[in-house]
PDB file of C-alpha atoms in Angstrom:
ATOM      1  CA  UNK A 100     -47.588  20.651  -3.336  1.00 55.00           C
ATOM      2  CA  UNK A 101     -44.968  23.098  -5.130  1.00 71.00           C
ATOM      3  CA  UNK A 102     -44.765  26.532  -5.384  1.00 80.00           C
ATOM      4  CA  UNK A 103     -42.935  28.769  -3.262  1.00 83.00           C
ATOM      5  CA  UNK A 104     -45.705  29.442  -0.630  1.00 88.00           C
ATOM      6  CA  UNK A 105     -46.580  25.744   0.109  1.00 91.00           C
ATOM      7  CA  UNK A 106     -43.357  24.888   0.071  1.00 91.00           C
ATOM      8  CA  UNK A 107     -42.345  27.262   3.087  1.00 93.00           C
ATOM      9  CA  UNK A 108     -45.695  26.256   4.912  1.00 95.00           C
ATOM     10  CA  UNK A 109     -44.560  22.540   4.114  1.00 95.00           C
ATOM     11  CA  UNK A 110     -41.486  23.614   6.313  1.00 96.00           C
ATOM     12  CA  UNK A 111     -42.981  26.213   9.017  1.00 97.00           C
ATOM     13  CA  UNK A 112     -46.198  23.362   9.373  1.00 97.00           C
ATOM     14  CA  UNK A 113     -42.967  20.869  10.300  1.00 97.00           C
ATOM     15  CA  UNK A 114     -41.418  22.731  12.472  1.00 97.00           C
ATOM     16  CA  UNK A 115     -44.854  23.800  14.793  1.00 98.00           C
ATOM     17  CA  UNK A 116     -45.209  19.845  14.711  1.00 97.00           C
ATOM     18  CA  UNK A 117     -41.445  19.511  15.644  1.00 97.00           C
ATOM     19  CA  UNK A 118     -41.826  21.427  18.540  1.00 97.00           C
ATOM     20  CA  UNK A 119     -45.038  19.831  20.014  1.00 96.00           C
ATOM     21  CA  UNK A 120     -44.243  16.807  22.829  1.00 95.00           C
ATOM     22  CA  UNK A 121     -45.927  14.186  20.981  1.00 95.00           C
ATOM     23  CA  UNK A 122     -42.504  12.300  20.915  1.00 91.00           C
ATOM     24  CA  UNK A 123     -42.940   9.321  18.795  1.00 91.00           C
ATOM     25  CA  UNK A 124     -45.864  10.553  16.770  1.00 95.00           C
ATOM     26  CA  UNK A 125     -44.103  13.588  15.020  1.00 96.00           C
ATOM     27  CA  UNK A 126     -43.885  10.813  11.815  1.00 96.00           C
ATOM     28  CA  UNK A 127     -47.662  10.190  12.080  1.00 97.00           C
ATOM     29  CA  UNK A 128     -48.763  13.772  12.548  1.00 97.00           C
ATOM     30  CA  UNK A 129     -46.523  15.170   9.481  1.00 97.00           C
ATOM     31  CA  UNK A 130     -48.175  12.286   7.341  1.00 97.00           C
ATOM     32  CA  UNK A 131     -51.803  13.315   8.463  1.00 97.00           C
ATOM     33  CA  UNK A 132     -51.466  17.465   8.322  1.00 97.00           C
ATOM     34  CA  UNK A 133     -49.249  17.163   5.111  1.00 96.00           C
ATOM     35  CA  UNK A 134     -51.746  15.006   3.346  1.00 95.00           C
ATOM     36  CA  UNK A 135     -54.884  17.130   4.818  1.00 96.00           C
ATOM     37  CA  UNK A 136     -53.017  20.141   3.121  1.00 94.00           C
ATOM     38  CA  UNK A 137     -51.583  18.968   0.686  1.00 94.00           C
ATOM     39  CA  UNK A 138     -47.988  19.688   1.671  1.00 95.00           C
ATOM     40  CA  UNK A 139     -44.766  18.211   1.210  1.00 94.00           C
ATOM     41  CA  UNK A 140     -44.039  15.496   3.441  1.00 95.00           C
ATOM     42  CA  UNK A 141     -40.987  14.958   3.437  1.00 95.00           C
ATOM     43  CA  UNK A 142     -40.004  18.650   4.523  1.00 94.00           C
ATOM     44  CA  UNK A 143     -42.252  18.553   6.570  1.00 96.00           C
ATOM     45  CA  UNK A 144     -40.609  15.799   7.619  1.00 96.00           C
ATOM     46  CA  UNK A 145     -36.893  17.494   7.727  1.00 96.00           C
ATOM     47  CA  UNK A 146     -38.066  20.411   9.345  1.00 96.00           C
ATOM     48  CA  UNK A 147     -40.504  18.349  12.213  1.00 96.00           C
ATOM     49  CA  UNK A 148     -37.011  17.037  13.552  1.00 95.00           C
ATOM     50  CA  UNK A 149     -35.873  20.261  15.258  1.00 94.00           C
ATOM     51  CA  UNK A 150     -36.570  18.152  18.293  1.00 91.00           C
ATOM     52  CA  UNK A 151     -33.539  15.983  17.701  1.00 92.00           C
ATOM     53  CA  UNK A 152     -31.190  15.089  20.600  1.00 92.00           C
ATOM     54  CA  UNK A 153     -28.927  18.272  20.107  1.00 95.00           C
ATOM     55  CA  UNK A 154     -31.266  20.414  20.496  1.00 95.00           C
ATOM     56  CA  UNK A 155     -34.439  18.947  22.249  1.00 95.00           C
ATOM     57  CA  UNK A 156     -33.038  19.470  25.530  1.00 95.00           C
ATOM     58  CA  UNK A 157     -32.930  23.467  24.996  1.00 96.00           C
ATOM     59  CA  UNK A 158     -36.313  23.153  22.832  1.00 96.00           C
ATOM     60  CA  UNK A 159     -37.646  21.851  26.063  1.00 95.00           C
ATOM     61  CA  UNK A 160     -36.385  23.494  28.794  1.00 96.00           C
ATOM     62  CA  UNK A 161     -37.533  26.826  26.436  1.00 96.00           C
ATOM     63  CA  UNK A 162     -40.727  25.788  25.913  1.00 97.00           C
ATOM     64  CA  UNK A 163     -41.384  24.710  29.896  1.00 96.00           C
ATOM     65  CA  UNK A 164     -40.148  28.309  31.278  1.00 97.00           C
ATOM     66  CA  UNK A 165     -42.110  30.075  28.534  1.00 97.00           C
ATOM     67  CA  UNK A 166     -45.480  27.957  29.054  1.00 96.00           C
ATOM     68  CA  UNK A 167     -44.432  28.538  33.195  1.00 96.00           C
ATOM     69  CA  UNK A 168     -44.721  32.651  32.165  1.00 97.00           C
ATOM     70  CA  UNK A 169     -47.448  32.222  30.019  1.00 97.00           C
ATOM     71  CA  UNK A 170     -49.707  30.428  32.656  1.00 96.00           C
ATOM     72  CA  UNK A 171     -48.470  31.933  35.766  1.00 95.00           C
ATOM     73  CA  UNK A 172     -45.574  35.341  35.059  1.00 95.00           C
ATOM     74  CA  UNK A 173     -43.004  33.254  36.687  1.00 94.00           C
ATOM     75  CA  UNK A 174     -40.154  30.990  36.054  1.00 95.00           C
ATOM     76  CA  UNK A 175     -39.185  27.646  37.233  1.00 93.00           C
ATOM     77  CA  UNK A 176     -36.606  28.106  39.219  1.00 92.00           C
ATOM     78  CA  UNK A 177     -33.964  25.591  38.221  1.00 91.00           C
ATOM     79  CA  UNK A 178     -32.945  23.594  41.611  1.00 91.00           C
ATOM     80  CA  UNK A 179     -33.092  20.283  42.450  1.00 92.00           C
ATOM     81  CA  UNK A 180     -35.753  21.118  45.254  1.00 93.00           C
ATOM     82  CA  UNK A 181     -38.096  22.848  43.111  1.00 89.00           C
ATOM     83  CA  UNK A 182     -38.008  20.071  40.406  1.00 88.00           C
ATOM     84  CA  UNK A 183     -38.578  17.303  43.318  1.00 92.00           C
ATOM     85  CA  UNK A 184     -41.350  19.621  44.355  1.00 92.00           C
ATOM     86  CA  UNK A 185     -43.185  20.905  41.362  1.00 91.00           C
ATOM     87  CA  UNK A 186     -46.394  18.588  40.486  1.00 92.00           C
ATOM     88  CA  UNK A 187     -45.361  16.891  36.799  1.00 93.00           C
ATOM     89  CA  UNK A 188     -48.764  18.140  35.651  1.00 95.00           C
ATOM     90  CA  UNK A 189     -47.656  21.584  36.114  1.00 94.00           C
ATOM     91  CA  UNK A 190     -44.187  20.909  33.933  1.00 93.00           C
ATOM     92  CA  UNK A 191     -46.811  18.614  31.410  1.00 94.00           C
ATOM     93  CA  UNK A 192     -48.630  21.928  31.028  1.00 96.00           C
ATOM     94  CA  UNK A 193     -46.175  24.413  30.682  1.00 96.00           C
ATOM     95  CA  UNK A 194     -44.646  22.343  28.486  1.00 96.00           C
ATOM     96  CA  UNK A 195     -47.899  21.782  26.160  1.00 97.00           C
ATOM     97  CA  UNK A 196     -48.950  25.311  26.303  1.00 97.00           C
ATOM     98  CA  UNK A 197     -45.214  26.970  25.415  1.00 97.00           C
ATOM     99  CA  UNK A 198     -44.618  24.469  22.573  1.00 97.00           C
ATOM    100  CA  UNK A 199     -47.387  25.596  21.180  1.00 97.00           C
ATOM    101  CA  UNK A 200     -46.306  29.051  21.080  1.00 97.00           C
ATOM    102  CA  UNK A 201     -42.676  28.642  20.391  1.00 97.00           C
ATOM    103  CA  UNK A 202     -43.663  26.446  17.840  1.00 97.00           C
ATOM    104  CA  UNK A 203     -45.923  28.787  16.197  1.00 97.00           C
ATOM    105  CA  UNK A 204     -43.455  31.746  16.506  1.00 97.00           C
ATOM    106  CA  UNK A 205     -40.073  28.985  14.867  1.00 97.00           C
ATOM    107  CA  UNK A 206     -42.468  27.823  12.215  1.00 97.00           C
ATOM    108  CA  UNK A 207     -43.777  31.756  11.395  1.00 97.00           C
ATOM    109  CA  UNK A 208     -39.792  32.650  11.090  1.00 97.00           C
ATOM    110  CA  UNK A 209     -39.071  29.801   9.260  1.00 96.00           C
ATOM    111  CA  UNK A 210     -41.945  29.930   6.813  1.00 95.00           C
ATOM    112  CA  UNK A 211     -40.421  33.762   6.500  1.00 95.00           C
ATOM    113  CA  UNK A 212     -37.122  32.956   6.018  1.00 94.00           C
ATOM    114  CA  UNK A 213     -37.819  30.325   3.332  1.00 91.00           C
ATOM    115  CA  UNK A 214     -40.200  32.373   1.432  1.00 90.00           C
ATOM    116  CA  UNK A 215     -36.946  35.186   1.688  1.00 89.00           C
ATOM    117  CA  UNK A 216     -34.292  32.942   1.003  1.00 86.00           C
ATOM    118  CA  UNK A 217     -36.350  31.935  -2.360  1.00 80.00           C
ATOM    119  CA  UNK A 218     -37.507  35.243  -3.410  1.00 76.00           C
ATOM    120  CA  UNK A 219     -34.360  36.064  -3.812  1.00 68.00           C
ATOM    121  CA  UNK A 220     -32.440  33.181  -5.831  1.00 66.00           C
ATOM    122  CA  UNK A 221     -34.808  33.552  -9.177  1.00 62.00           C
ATOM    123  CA  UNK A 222     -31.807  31.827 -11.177  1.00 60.00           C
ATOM    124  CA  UNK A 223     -31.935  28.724  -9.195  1.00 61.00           C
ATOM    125  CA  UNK A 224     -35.933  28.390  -9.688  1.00 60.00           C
ATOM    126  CA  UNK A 225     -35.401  29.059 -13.371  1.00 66.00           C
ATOM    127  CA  UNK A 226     -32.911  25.756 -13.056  1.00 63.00           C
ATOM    128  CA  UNK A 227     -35.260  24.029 -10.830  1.00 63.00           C
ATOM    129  CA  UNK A 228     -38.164  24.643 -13.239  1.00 67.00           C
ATOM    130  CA  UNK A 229     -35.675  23.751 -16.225  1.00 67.00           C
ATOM    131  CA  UNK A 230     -34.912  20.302 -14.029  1.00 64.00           C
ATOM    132  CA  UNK A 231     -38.556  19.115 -13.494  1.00 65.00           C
ATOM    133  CA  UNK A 232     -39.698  19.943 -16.891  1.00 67.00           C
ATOM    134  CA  UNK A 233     -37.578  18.115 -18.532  1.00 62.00           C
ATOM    135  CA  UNK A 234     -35.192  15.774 -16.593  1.00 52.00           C
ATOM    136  CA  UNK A 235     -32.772  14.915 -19.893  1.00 55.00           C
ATOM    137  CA  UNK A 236     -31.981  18.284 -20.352  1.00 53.00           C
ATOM    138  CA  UNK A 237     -30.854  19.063 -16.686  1.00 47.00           C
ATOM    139  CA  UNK A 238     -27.559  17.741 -17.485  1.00 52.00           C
ATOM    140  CA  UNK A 239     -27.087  20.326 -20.014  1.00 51.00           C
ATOM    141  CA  UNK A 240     -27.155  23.427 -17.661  1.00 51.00           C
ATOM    142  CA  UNK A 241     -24.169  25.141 -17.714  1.00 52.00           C
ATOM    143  CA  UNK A 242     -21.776  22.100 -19.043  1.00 51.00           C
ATOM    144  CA  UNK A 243     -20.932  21.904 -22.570  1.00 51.00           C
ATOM    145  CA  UNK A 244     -19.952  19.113 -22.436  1.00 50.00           C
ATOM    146  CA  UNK A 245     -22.724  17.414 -20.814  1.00 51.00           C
ATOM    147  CA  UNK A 246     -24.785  16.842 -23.767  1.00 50.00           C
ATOM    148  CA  UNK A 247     -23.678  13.203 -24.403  1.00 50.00           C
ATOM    149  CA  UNK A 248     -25.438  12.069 -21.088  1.00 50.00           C
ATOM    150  CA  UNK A 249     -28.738  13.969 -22.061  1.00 52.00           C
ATOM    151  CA  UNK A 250     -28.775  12.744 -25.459  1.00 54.00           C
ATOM    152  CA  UNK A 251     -28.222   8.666 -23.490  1.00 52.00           C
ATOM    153  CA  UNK A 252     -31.272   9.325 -21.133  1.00 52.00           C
ATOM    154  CA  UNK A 253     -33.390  11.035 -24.358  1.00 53.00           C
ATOM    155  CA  UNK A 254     -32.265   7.688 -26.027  1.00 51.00           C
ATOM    156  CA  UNK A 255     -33.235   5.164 -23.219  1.00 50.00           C
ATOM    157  CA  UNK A 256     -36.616   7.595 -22.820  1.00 52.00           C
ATOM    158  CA  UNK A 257     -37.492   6.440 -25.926  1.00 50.00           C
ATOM    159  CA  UNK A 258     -36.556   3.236 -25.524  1.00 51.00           C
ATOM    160  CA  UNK A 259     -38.814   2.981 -23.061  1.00 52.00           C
ATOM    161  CA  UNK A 260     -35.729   1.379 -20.827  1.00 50.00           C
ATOM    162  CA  UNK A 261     -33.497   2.768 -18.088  1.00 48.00           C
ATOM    163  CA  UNK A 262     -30.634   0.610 -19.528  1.00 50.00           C
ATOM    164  CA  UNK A 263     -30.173  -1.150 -22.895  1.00 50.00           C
ATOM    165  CA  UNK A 264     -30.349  -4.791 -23.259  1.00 53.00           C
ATOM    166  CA  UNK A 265     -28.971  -7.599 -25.492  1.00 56.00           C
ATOM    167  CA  UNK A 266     -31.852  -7.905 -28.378  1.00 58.00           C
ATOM    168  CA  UNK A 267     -31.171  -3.654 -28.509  1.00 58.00           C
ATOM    169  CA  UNK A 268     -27.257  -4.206 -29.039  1.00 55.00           C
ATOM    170  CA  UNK A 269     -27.796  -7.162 -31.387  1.00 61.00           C
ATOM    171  CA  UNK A 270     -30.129  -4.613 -33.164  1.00 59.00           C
ATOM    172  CA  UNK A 271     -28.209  -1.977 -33.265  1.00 57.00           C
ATOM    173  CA  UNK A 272     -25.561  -4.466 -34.760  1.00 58.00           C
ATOM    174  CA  UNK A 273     -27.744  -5.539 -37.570  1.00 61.00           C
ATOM    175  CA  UNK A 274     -28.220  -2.219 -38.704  1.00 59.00           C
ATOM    176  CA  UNK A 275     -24.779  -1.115 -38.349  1.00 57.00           C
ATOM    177  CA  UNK A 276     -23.721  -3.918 -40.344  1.00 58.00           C
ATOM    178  CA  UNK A 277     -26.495  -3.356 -43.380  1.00 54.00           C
ATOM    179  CA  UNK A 278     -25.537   0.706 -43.353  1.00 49.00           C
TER     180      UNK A 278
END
């Protein structure tokens, strides 16, 4: 979908699913909620991989000790001992229960910060809107001299081709030589 507002859900809704532990299935899940919605996919997509390699590993760890605080008002302590000794369905839980929140509170700010960022550049949607309305003409925007590729793609347009081809050369021949 376009417009301002679905486009920064597109990219909050990505980052929530980003954050949850459903490694492998991010791909799958931004298909299903972006087609349920009606959102951008590919975004969604962009903005899902917040749990890339760089930064999964503090994504993680955050989400664990928050979930830990959440469910109990205490930390994991960060030892060897209590990692050998903690049950993995308490870390599984944590970890479910503060991606969920984390992920709700990254994908609020970054729904907000999208929705900011764009209020405030109106020039670049009036280019934008200029672009997707009419595709020849984008060349034109601010560059003289650019005319002479928008008047090739009007002319292949109506062509009905992306490129010419021999019988429109040998045509274009003909009538050059009867002018």
């Amino acid at each position: 979908g376009r417009g301002r507002g679905r486009e920064a859900a597109a990219l909050g809704v990505g980052t929530f699913i980003g954050c949850l532990p459903f490694y492998g299935f991010h791909l799958l899940l931004v298909a299903a909620v972006g087609w349920l919605f009606g959102l951008n996919r590919l975004r969604m997509y962009v903005a899902a991989n917040i749990s890339n390699p760089l930064v999964a590993p503090a994504l993680i760890f955050g989400e664990i000790q928050l979930g830990a605080w959440l469910r109990r008002g205490d930390l994991h302590q960060v030892t060897i001992d209590a990692i050998r000794n903690t049950d993995p369905w308490t870390f599984g839980a944590d970890l479910l229960i503060g991606s969920i929140v984390l992920g709700a509170v990254l994908g609020v700010a970054v729904a907000a910060g999208t929705l900011a960022a764009v209020a405030h550049a109106p020039e670049l949607r009036v280019v934008v809107a200029e672009e997707l309305t009419h595709p020849a003409r984008a060349h034109r925007v601010g560059q003289p001299r650019a005319g002479r590729f928008a008047d090739d793609d009007e002319r292949h347009a109506a062509l009905g081709r992306g490129a010419l081809h021999v019988r429109d050369l040998l045509a274009v021949g003909r009538a050059g030589g009867s002018a």
